[in-house]
Short mmCIF file of N, CA and C in Angstrom, two decimals:
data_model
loop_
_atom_site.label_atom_id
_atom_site.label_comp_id
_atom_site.label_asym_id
_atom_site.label_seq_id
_atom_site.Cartn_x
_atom_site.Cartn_y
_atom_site.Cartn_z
N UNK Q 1 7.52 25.02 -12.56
CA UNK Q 1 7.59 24.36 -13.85
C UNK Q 1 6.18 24.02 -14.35
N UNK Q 2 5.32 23.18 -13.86
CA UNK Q 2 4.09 23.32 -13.69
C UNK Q 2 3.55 24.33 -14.30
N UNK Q 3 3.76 25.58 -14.04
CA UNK Q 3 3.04 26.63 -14.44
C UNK Q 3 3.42 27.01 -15.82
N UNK Q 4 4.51 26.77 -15.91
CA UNK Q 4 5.45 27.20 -17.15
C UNK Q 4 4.69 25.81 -17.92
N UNK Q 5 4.79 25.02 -17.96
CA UNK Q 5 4.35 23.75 -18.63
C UNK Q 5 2.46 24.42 -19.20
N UNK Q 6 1.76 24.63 -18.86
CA UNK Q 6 0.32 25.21 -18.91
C UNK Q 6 0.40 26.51 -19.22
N UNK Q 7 1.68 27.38 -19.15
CA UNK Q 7 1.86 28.77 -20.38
C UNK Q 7 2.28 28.63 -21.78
N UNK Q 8 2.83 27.31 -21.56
CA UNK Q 8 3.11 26.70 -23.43
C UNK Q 8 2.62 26.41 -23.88
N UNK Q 9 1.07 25.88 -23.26
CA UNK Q 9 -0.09 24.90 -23.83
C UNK Q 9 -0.10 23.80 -24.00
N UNK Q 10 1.50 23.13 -23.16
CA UNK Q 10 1.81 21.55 -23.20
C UNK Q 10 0.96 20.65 -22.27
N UNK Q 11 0.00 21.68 -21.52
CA UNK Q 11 -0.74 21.18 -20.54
C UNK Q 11 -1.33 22.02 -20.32
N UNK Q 12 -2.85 21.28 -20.10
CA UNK Q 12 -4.57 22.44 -19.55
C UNK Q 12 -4.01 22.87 -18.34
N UNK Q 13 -4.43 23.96 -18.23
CA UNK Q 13 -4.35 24.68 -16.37
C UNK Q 13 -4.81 24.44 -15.54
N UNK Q 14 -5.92 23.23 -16.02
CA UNK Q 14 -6.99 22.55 -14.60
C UNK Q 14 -5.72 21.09 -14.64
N UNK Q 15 -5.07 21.12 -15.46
CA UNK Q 15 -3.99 19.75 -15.26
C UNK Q 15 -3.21 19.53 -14.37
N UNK Q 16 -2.51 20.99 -13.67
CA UNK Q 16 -1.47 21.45 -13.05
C UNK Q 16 -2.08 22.25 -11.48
N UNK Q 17 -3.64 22.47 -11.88
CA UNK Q 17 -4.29 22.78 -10.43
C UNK Q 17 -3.30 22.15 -9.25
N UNK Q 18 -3.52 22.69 -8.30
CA UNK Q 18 -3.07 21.86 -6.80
C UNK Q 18 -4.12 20.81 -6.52
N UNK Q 19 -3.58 20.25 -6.27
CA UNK Q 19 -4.30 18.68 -5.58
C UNK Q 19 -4.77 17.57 -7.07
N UNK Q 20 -4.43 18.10 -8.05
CA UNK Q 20 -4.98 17.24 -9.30
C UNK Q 20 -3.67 16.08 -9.24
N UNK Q 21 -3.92 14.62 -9.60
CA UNK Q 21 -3.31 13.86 -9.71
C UNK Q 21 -1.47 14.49 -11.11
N UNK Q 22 -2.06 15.39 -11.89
CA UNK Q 22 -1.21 15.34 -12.53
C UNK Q 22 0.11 16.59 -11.86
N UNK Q 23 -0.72 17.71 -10.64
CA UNK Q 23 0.22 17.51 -9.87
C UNK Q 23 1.25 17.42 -9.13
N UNK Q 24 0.80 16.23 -8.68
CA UNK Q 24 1.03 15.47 -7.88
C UNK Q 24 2.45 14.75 -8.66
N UNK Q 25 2.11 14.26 -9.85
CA UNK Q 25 3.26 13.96 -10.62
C UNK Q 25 3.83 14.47 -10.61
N UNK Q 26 3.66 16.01 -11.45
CA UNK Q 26 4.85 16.71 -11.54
C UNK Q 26 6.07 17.46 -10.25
N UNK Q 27 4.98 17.42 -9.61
CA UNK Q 27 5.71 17.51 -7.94
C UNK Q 27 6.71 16.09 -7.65
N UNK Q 28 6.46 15.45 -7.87
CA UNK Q 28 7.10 13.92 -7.40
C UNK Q 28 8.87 13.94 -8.62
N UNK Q 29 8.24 14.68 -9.50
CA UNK Q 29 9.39 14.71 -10.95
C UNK Q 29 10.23 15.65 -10.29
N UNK Q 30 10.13 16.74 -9.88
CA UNK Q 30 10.39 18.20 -9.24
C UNK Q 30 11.13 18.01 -7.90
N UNK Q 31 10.81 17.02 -7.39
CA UNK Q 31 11.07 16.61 -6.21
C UNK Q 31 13.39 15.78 -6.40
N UNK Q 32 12.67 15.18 -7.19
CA UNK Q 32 14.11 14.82 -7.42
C UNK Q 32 15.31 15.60 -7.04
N UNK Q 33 16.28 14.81 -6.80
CA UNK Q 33 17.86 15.77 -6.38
C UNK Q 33 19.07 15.55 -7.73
N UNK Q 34 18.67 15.35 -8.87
CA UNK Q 34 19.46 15.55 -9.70
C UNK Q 34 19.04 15.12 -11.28
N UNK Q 35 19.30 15.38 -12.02
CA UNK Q 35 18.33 14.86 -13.35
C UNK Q 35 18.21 13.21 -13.81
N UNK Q 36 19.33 12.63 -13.23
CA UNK Q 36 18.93 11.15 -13.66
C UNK Q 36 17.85 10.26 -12.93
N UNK Q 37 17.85 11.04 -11.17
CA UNK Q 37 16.72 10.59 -10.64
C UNK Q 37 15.50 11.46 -11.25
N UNK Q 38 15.26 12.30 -11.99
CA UNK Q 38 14.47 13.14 -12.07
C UNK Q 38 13.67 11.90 -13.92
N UNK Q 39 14.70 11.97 -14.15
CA UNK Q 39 14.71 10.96 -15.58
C UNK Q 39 13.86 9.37 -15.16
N UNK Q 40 14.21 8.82 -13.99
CA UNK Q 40 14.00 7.63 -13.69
C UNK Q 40 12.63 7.50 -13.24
N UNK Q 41 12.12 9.10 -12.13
CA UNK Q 41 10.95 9.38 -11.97
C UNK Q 41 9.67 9.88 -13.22
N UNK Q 42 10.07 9.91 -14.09
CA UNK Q 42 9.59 10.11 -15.53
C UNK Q 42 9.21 8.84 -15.87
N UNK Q 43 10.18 8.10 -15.99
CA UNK Q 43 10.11 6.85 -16.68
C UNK Q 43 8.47 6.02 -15.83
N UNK Q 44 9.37 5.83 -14.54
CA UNK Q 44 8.47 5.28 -13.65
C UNK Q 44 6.47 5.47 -13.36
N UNK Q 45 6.36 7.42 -13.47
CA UNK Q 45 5.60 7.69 -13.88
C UNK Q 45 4.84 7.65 -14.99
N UNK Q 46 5.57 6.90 -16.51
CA UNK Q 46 4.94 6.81 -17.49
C UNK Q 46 4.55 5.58 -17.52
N UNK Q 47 5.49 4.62 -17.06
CA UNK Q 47 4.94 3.16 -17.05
C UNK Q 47 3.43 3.19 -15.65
N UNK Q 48 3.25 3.87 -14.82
CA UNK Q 48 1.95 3.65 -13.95
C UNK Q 48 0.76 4.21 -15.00
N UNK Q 49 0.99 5.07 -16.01
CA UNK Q 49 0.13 5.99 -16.69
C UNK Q 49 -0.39 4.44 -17.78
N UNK Q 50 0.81 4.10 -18.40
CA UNK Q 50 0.30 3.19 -18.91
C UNK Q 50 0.13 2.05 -18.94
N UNK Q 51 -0.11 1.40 -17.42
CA UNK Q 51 -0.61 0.29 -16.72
C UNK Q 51 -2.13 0.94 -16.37
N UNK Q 52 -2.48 2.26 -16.56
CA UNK Q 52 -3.65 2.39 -15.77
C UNK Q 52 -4.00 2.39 -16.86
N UNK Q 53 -4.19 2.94 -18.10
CA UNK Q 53 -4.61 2.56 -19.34
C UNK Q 53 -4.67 1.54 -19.76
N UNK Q 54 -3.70 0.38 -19.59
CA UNK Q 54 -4.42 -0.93 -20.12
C UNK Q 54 -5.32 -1.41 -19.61
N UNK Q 55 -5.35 -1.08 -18.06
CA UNK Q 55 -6.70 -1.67 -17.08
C UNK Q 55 -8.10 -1.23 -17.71
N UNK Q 56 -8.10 0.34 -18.01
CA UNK Q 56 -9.19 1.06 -18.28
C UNK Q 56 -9.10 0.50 -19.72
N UNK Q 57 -8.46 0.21 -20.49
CA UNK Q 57 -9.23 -0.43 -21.60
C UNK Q 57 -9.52 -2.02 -21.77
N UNK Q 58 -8.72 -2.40 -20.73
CA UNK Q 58 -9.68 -4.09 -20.67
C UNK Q 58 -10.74 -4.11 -20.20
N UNK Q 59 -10.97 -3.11 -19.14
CA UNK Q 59 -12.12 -3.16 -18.57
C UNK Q 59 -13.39 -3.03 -19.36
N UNK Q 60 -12.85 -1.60 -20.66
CA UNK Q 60 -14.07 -1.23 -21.76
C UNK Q 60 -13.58 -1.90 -22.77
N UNK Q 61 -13.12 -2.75 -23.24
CA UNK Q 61 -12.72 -3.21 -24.53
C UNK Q 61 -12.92 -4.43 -24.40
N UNK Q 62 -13.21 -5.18 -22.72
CA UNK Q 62 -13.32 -6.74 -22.87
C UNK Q 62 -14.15 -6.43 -21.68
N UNK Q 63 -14.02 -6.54 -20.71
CA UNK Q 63 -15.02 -7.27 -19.52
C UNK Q 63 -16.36 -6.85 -19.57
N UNK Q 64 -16.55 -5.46 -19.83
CA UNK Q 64 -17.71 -4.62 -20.05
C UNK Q 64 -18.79 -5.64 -21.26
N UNK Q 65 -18.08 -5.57 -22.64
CA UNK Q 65 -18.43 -6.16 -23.10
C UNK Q 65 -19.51 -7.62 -23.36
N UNK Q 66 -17.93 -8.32 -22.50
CA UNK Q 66 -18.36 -9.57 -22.41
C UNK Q 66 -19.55 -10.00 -20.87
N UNK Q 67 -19.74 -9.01 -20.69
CA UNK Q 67 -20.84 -8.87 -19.20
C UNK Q 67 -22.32 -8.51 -20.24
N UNK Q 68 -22.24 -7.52 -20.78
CA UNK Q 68 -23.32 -7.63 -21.82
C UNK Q 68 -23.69 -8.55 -22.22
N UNK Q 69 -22.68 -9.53 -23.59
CA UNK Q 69 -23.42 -10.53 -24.09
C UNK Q 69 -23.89 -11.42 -23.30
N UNK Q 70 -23.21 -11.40 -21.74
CA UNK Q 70 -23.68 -12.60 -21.09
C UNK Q 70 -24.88 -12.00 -20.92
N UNK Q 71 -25.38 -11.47 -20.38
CA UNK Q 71 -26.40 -10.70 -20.24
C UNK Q 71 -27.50 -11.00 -21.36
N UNK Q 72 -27.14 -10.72 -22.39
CA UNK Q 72 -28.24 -10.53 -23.57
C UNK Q 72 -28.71 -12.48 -23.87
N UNK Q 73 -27.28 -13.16 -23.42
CA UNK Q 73 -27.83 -14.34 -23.63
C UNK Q 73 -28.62 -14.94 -23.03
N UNK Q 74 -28.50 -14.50 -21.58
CA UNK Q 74 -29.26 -15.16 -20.60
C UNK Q 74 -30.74 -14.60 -20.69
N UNK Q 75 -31.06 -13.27 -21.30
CA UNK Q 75 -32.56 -12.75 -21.32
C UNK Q 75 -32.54 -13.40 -22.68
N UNK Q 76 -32.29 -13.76 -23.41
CA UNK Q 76 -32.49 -14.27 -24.67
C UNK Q 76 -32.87 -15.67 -24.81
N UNK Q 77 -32.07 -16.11 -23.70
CA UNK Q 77 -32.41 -17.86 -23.35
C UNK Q 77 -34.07 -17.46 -22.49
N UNK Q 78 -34.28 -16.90 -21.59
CA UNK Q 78 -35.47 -16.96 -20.84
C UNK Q 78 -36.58 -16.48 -21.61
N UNK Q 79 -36.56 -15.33 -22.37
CA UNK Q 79 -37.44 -15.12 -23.71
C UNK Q 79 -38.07 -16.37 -24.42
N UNK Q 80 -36.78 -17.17 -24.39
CA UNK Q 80 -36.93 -18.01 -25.41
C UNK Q 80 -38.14 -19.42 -24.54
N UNK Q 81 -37.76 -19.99 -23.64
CA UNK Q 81 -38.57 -20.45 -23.00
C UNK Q 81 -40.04 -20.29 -22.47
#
């Protein structure tokens, strides 16, 4: 399926490589013994996809950030002195 998935262009061919996290997914989807577990493993897999995305954007959308200004304040305070 995998392969068929990256002959449609629904997915890059380095996506579906062996050993690439995505996979790994689709192996885990594939793996299933009937379509509702196959459905549930979907689901499951989309909610980790987008728990790892909110991390990766708090991380760049707030902590990153806010590590800077601390940053700029504290050379800004010692400048200043």
């Amino acid at each position: 399926m995998a392969e068929t998935l990256a002959q449609l262009g629904i997915m890059a061919a380095h996506e579906v490589r062996s050993g690439t996290e995505m996979d790994q997914v689709v192996s885990r989807i594939l793996q299933a013994d009937d379509v509702d577990e196959a459905d549930l493993q979907m689901k499951y897999e989309t909610l980790v996809a987008i728990y790892k995305l909110k991390r990766l954007l708090t991380w760049t959308l707030v902590v990153i950030p806010l590590i800077v200004l601390g940053l700029g304040i504290v050379l800004y305070v010692g400048a200043v002195r």
